Amino acid sequence: MADTPAHDTVHDDVKAAVRDKYGAIATSVGRTAAAGPGACCGGSTDPICTDLYTGAQTAGLPAEAVAASLGCGNPTALLALEPGQTVLDLGSGGGIDVLLSARRVGPAGKVYGLDMTDEMLALARANQAKAGATNVEFLKGTIEAIPLPDASVDVIISNCVINLSTDKDAVLREAFRVLKPGGRFAVSDVIVRGEVPDTVRRNMELWIGCIAGALEEHDYAAKLRAAGFKDVELEPWRVYRIEDARAFLTESGLDVEAIAPQVEGRFASAFIRARKPAASACCGSACCAS
């Protein structure tokens, strides 16, 4: 079904808000070591983004790449990347997960970072240069229309970005398209566990903050399967409590006490894994279509 004008307007408004917010964060990284509140990760004390990477992992990375890390997990820890593989990071931001992946796939491999924000791309490319990563390429584009050929990627990672899209079906279809047969999808994302108040869903600032745009966990799994993925797994690993988000929600203009019973324990960071089926074997004198 084609998007309606109303849906197009919402999609464009959210995309513009996300681009403006993350552009401002990228610009500020050179001036401060922590992202300001309102990002997916609200700073160095935010429970969403603390303790995601070990010191050994970040050792040797540019400080700006670490400071611009706005995720809710560590997708590079979800699976064993192998030398020579091609990896794509959806919404690569300042490039921390791209640079970590580049170490693991080695000089024979390739890692693409995809982002729609010019300021983040500039920051990521500067970090790439500082890290001396020659097997990395940052691409400008949206995760709903990935600028790569069909079946060109072994692994897709992402860190708390898919929830920001208003067309997640398109994102997952595109991810399936660019993965090679047998390729793997391994992302960190925020999920919802049960019903959520409409006031949270309608708050634009929470879209940018990764909460209102999050999918209910069963819906996420269903959308992955509808896109063609198999072996779908969602593993909540950090469940958020109302106290974790009290300051953030208050700043967003919500009555925390009023919504607390409906929010408590409903949001979590999750590891999400899936696989594109391997190519079908040939049947008879001609190969199967899919």
Short mmCIF file of C-alpha atoms in Angstrom, two decimals:
data_model
loop_
_atom_site.label_atom_id
_atom_site.label_comp_id
_atom_site.label_asym_id
_atom_site.label_seq_id
_atom_site.Cartn_x
_atom_site.Cartn_y
_atom_site.Cartn_z
CA MET A 1 0.00 0.00 0.00
CA ALA A 2 1.34 3.42 -0.93
CA ASP A 3 1.98 5.96 1.79
CA THR A 4 -0.83 8.44 2.35
CA PRO A 5 -0.02 12.18 2.35
CA ALA A 6 -0.53 12.24 6.13
CA HIS A 7 1.94 9.37 6.58
CA ASP A 8 4.41 11.09 4.28
CA THR A 9 4.18 14.25 6.37
CA VAL A 10 4.79 12.40 9.64
CA HIS A 11 7.66 10.46 8.08
CA ASP A 12 9.28 13.63 6.76
CA ASP A 13 8.78 15.48 10.07
CA VAL A 14 10.34 12.69 12.11
CA LYS A 15 13.24 12.33 9.67
CA ALA A 16 13.92 16.07 9.78
CA ALA A 17 13.78 16.12 13.57
CA VAL A 18 16.16 13.17 13.84
CA ARG A 19 18.56 14.69 11.30
CA ASP A 20 18.59 18.04 13.13
CA LYS A 21 19.08 16.45 16.54
CA TYR A 22 21.90 14.13 15.54
CA GLY A 23 23.51 16.79 13.38
CA ALA A 24 23.70 19.03 16.43
CA ILE A 25 25.15 16.21 18.51
CA ALA A 26 27.83 15.49 15.90
CA THR A 27 28.77 19.16 15.80
CA SER A 28 29.03 19.28 19.59
CA VAL A 29 31.23 16.20 19.95
CA GLY A 30 34.40 18.13 19.24
CA ARG A 31 33.52 20.52 22.07
CA THR A 32 32.32 18.10 24.74
CA ALA A 33 32.98 14.48 25.61
CA ALA A 34 29.33 13.56 26.08
CA ALA A 35 26.24 13.82 23.91
CA GLY A 36 23.57 16.14 25.16
CA PRO A 37 20.24 14.91 26.49
CA GLY A 38 17.59 14.01 23.95
CA ALA A 39 19.72 11.64 21.92
CA CYS A 40 19.06 7.93 21.91
CA CYS A 41 21.58 7.87 24.69
CA GLY A 42 21.26 10.85 26.97
CA GLY A 43 24.84 11.11 28.15
CA SER A 44 27.45 9.27 30.15
CA THR A 45 25.11 8.53 33.10
CA ASP A 46 22.09 7.44 31.07
CA PRO A 47 21.25 3.77 31.83
CA ILE A 48 20.50 3.18 28.16
CA CYS A 49 24.09 3.70 27.07
CA THR A 50 26.37 2.96 30.00
CA ASP A 51 28.80 0.02 30.04
CA LEU A 52 28.20 -1.04 26.45
CA TYR A 53 31.85 -1.41 25.43
CA THR A 54 34.87 -2.68 27.31
CA GLY A 55 38.04 -0.68 27.68
CA ALA A 56 39.82 -3.20 25.50
CA GLN A 57 37.29 -2.62 22.71
CA THR A 58 37.56 1.15 22.75
CA ALA A 59 41.33 1.24 23.23
CA GLY A 60 42.92 2.87 20.24
CA LEU A 61 39.68 4.32 18.88
CA PRO A 62 39.42 8.08 18.39
CA ALA A 63 37.91 9.76 21.45
CA GLU A 64 35.34 11.43 19.22
CA ALA A 65 34.06 8.06 18.00
CA VAL A 66 33.52 6.93 21.58
CA ALA A 67 31.94 10.24 22.60
CA ALA A 68 29.49 10.07 19.69
CA SER A 69 28.33 6.57 20.58
CA LEU A 70 24.57 7.00 21.05
CA GLY A 71 23.47 3.39 21.02
CA CYS A 72 21.68 1.07 23.41
CA GLY A 73 23.88 -1.99 23.01
CA ASN A 74 26.96 -3.40 21.35
CA PRO A 75 25.95 -5.11 18.10
CA THR A 76 29.54 -6.11 17.36
CA ALA A 77 29.31 -8.50 20.32
CA LEU A 78 26.24 -10.31 18.97
CA LEU A 79 28.03 -12.59 16.56
CA ALA A 80 31.46 -13.66 15.44
CA LEU A 81 32.56 -11.53 12.51
CA GLU A 82 35.04 -13.29 10.28
CA PRO A 83 37.99 -12.04 8.21
CA GLY A 84 36.97 -11.12 4.69
CA GLN A 85 33.31 -10.47 5.43
CA THR A 86 31.33 -7.43 4.27
CA VAL A 87 29.42 -5.67 7.04
CA LEU A 88 26.84 -2.86 6.90
CA ASP A 89 26.01 -0.63 9.87
CA LEU A 90 22.58 1.00 9.55
CA GLY A 91 22.71 4.50 11.05
CA SER A 92 26.42 4.45 11.74
CA GLY A 93 26.66 7.82 13.50
CA GLY A 94 30.19 8.67 14.60
CA GLY A 95 31.43 5.28 13.44
CA ILE A 96 32.30 3.35 16.62
CA ASP A 97 30.65 0.09 15.53
CA VAL A 98 32.03 0.42 12.00
CA LEU A 99 35.57 0.81 13.32
CA LEU A 100 35.18 -2.10 15.75
CA SER A 101 33.84 -4.29 12.94
CA ALA A 102 36.65 -3.22 10.62
CA ARG A 103 39.20 -4.61 13.05
CA ARG A 104 37.50 -7.99 13.01
CA VAL A 105 36.93 -8.44 9.27
CA GLY A 106 40.50 -7.40 8.56
CA PRO A 107 42.02 -5.87 5.43
CA ALA A 108 40.32 -8.45 3.18
CA GLY A 109 36.92 -7.43 4.53
CA LYS A 110 34.84 -4.28 4.09
CA VAL A 111 32.58 -2.33 6.43
CA TYR A 112 30.02 0.19 5.23
CA GLY A 113 28.50 2.80 7.50
CA LEU A 114 25.20 4.30 6.33
CA ASP A 115 23.91 7.59 7.73
CA MET A 116 21.66 10.39 6.46
CA THR A 117 23.18 13.19 8.54
CA ASP A 118 25.97 15.21 6.93
CA GLU A 119 27.51 16.23 10.24
CA MET A 120 27.66 12.63 11.46
CA LEU A 121 29.18 11.49 8.18
CA ALA A 122 31.86 14.18 8.44
CA LEU A 123 32.60 13.13 12.02
CA ALA A 124 32.71 9.44 11.09
CA ARG A 125 35.08 10.05 8.17
CA ALA A 126 37.35 12.10 10.42
CA ASN A 127 37.34 9.24 12.94
CA GLN A 128 38.10 6.77 10.14
CA ALA A 129 41.12 8.85 9.14
CA LYS A 130 42.35 9.06 12.74
CA ALA A 131 41.95 5.29 13.15
CA GLY A 132 43.70 4.60 9.84
CA ALA A 133 40.88 2.27 8.77
CA THR A 134 41.31 1.60 5.06
CA ASN A 135 38.62 -1.09 4.80
CA VAL A 136 35.78 1.32 5.71
CA GLU A 137 33.41 3.39 3.59
CA PHE A 138 30.72 5.75 4.87
CA LEU A 139 27.67 6.21 2.63
CA LYS A 140 25.02 8.91 2.70
CA GLY A 141 21.47 7.62 2.54
CA THR A 142 18.51 6.38 4.51
CA ILE A 143 17.98 2.98 6.05
CA GLU A 144 14.67 2.73 4.17
CA ALA A 145 16.54 2.86 0.82
CA ILE A 146 19.99 1.36 1.25
CA PRO A 147 22.38 2.47 -1.54
CA LEU A 148 23.95 -0.97 -2.06
CA PRO A 149 23.27 -3.76 -4.57
CA ASP A 150 21.21 -6.86 -3.87
CA ALA A 151 22.97 -9.68 -2.00
CA SER A 152 26.13 -7.65 -1.36
CA VAL A 153 26.51 -7.85 2.44
CA ASP A 154 27.32 -10.74 4.81
CA VAL A 155 26.21 -9.09 8.05
CA ILE A 156 23.98 -6.16 8.98
CA ILE A 157 24.41 -4.46 12.33
CA SER A 158 22.69 -1.41 13.83
CA ASN A 159 22.68 0.27 17.20
CA CYS A 160 19.43 1.82 18.40
CA VAL A 161 18.53 3.32 15.02
CA ILE A 162 15.79 1.20 13.43
CA ASN A 163 13.36 2.36 16.14
CA LEU A 164 13.76 5.92 14.79
CA SER A 165 12.27 5.01 11.41
CA THR A 166 8.56 5.50 10.75
CA ASP A 167 8.67 2.79 8.05
CA LYS A 168 10.29 -0.18 9.71
CA ASP A 169 8.82 -2.61 7.17
CA ALA A 170 10.81 -0.81 4.46
CA VAL A 171 13.97 -0.95 6.59
CA LEU A 172 13.66 -4.69 7.13
CA ARG A 173 12.82 -5.37 3.47
CA GLU A 174 15.91 -3.41 2.44
CA ALA A 175 18.07 -5.24 4.98
CA PHE A 176 16.84 -8.56 3.58
CA ARG A 177 17.50 -7.40 0.02
CA VAL A 178 21.13 -6.41 0.50
CA LEU A 179 22.06 -9.44 2.59
CA LYS A 180 23.59 -12.38 0.79
CA PRO A 181 21.77 -15.72 1.09
CA GLY A 182 22.61 -17.04 4.54
CA GLY A 183 23.53 -13.53 5.68
CA ARG A 184 22.88 -12.43 9.24
CA PHE A 185 20.99 -9.54 10.82
CA ALA A 186 22.31 -8.67 14.31
CA VAL A 187 21.19 -5.38 15.86
CA SER A 188 20.71 -3.67 19.18
CA ASP A 189 17.43 -1.81 19.52
CA VAL A 190 14.88 -0.58 22.03
CA ILE A 191 11.72 -2.66 22.22
CA VAL A 192 8.38 -2.29 23.99
CA ARG A 193 7.01 -5.04 26.19
CA GLY A 194 3.24 -4.63 26.21
CA GLU A 195 1.02 -1.56 25.80
CA VAL A 196 2.34 2.00 26.00
CA PRO A 197 0.38 5.24 26.66
CA ASP A 198 -0.54 7.24 23.56
CA THR A 199 1.00 10.33 25.16
CA VAL A 200 4.40 8.68 24.87
CA ARG A 201 3.84 7.67 21.26
CA ARG A 202 2.81 11.17 20.24
CA ASN A 203 5.75 12.97 21.78
CA MET A 204 8.19 13.88 19.02
CA GLU A 205 11.11 14.29 21.37
CA LEU A 206 10.66 10.69 22.47
CA TRP A 207 10.90 9.53 18.87
CA ILE A 208 14.34 11.06 18.82
CA GLY A 209 15.04 9.54 22.23
CA CYS A 210 14.34 6.01 20.98
CA ILE A 211 11.27 5.29 23.08
CA ALA A 212 8.08 6.23 21.24
CA GLY A 213 9.35 4.76 17.97
CA ALA A 214 10.16 1.39 19.48
CA LEU A 215 8.23 -1.68 18.31
CA GLU A 216 6.44 -4.08 20.61
CA GLU A 217 8.64 -7.17 20.81
CA HIS A 218 6.19 -9.55 19.12
CA ASP A 219 5.52 -7.02 16.36
CA TYR A 220 9.26 -6.71 15.75
CA ALA A 221 9.60 -10.47 15.34
CA ALA A 222 6.55 -10.60 13.05
CA LYS A 223 7.92 -7.85 10.81
CA LEU A 224 11.25 -9.65 10.48
CA ARG A 225 9.49 -12.84 9.43
CA ALA A 226 7.25 -10.94 7.02
CA ALA A 227 10.39 -9.51 5.38
CA GLY A 228 11.61 -13.08 4.81
CA PHE A 229 13.96 -13.62 7.77
CA LYS A 230 14.29 -16.94 9.59
CA ASP A 231 15.68 -17.93 13.00
CA VAL A 232 14.36 -14.71 14.56
CA GLU A 233 15.44 -14.12 18.17
CA LEU A 234 14.78 -11.16 20.48
CA GLU A 235 16.73 -11.12 23.72
CA PRO A 236 15.91 -8.29 26.17
CA TRP A 237 19.06 -7.66 28.13
CA ARG A 238 18.47 -4.36 29.94
CA VAL A 239 14.97 -3.50 31.18
CA TYR A 240 14.39 0.16 32.04
CA ARG A 241 12.62 1.35 35.17
CA ILE A 242 10.70 4.58 35.60
CA GLU A 243 13.48 6.02 37.76
CA ASP A 244 15.94 5.47 34.92
CA ALA A 245 13.89 7.76 32.69
CA ARG A 246 12.40 10.18 35.24
CA ALA A 247 14.52 13.19 34.30
CA PHE A 248 14.19 12.53 30.58
CA LEU A 249 10.40 12.13 30.72
CA THR A 250 9.97 15.18 32.94
CA GLU A 251 11.99 17.31 30.53
CA SER A 252 9.68 16.08 27.77
CA GLY A 253 6.69 17.56 29.58
CA LEU A 254 5.09 14.32 30.74
CA ASP A 255 3.55 13.72 34.16
CA VAL A 256 5.86 10.97 35.33
CA GLU A 257 3.78 9.93 38.32
CA ALA A 258 0.65 9.63 36.19
CA ILE A 259 2.21 7.40 33.54
CA ALA A 260 4.54 5.43 35.83
CA PRO A 261 2.28 2.37 36.23
CA GLN A 262 1.96 2.11 32.44
CA VAL A 263 5.65 2.64 31.71
CA GLU A 264 7.42 0.69 34.46
CA GLY A 265 9.41 -2.16 32.91
CA ARG A 266 7.80 -1.74 29.48
CA PHE A 267 10.94 -0.60 27.65
CA ALA A 268 14.11 -2.60 27.17
CA SER A 269 17.25 -2.76 25.12
CA ALA A 270 17.30 -5.99 23.18
CA PHE A 271 19.66 -8.01 21.04
CA ILE A 272 17.82 -8.94 17.84
CA ARG A 273 19.12 -11.65 15.56
CA ALA A 274 17.79 -13.15 12.33
CA ARG A 275 19.06 -14.87 9.21
CA LYS A 276 18.33 -14.63 5.50
CA PRO A 277 17.68 -18.16 4.20
CA ALA A 278 20.39 -19.75 2.12
CA ALA A 279 19.87 -19.86 -1.62
CA SER A 280 17.63 -22.63 -2.87
CA ALA A 281 19.25 -25.54 -4.61
CA CYS A 282 18.71 -26.03 -8.32
CA CYS A 283 15.74 -28.16 -9.31
CA GLY A 284 15.85 -30.07 -12.58
CA SER A 285 17.34 -28.31 -15.58
CA ALA A 286 16.69 -24.83 -14.19
CA CYS A 287 17.24 -23.23 -10.82
CA CYS A 288 14.38 -22.27 -8.57
CA ALA A 289 13.44 -18.61 -8.61
CA SER A 290 14.01 -18.12 -4.92
#
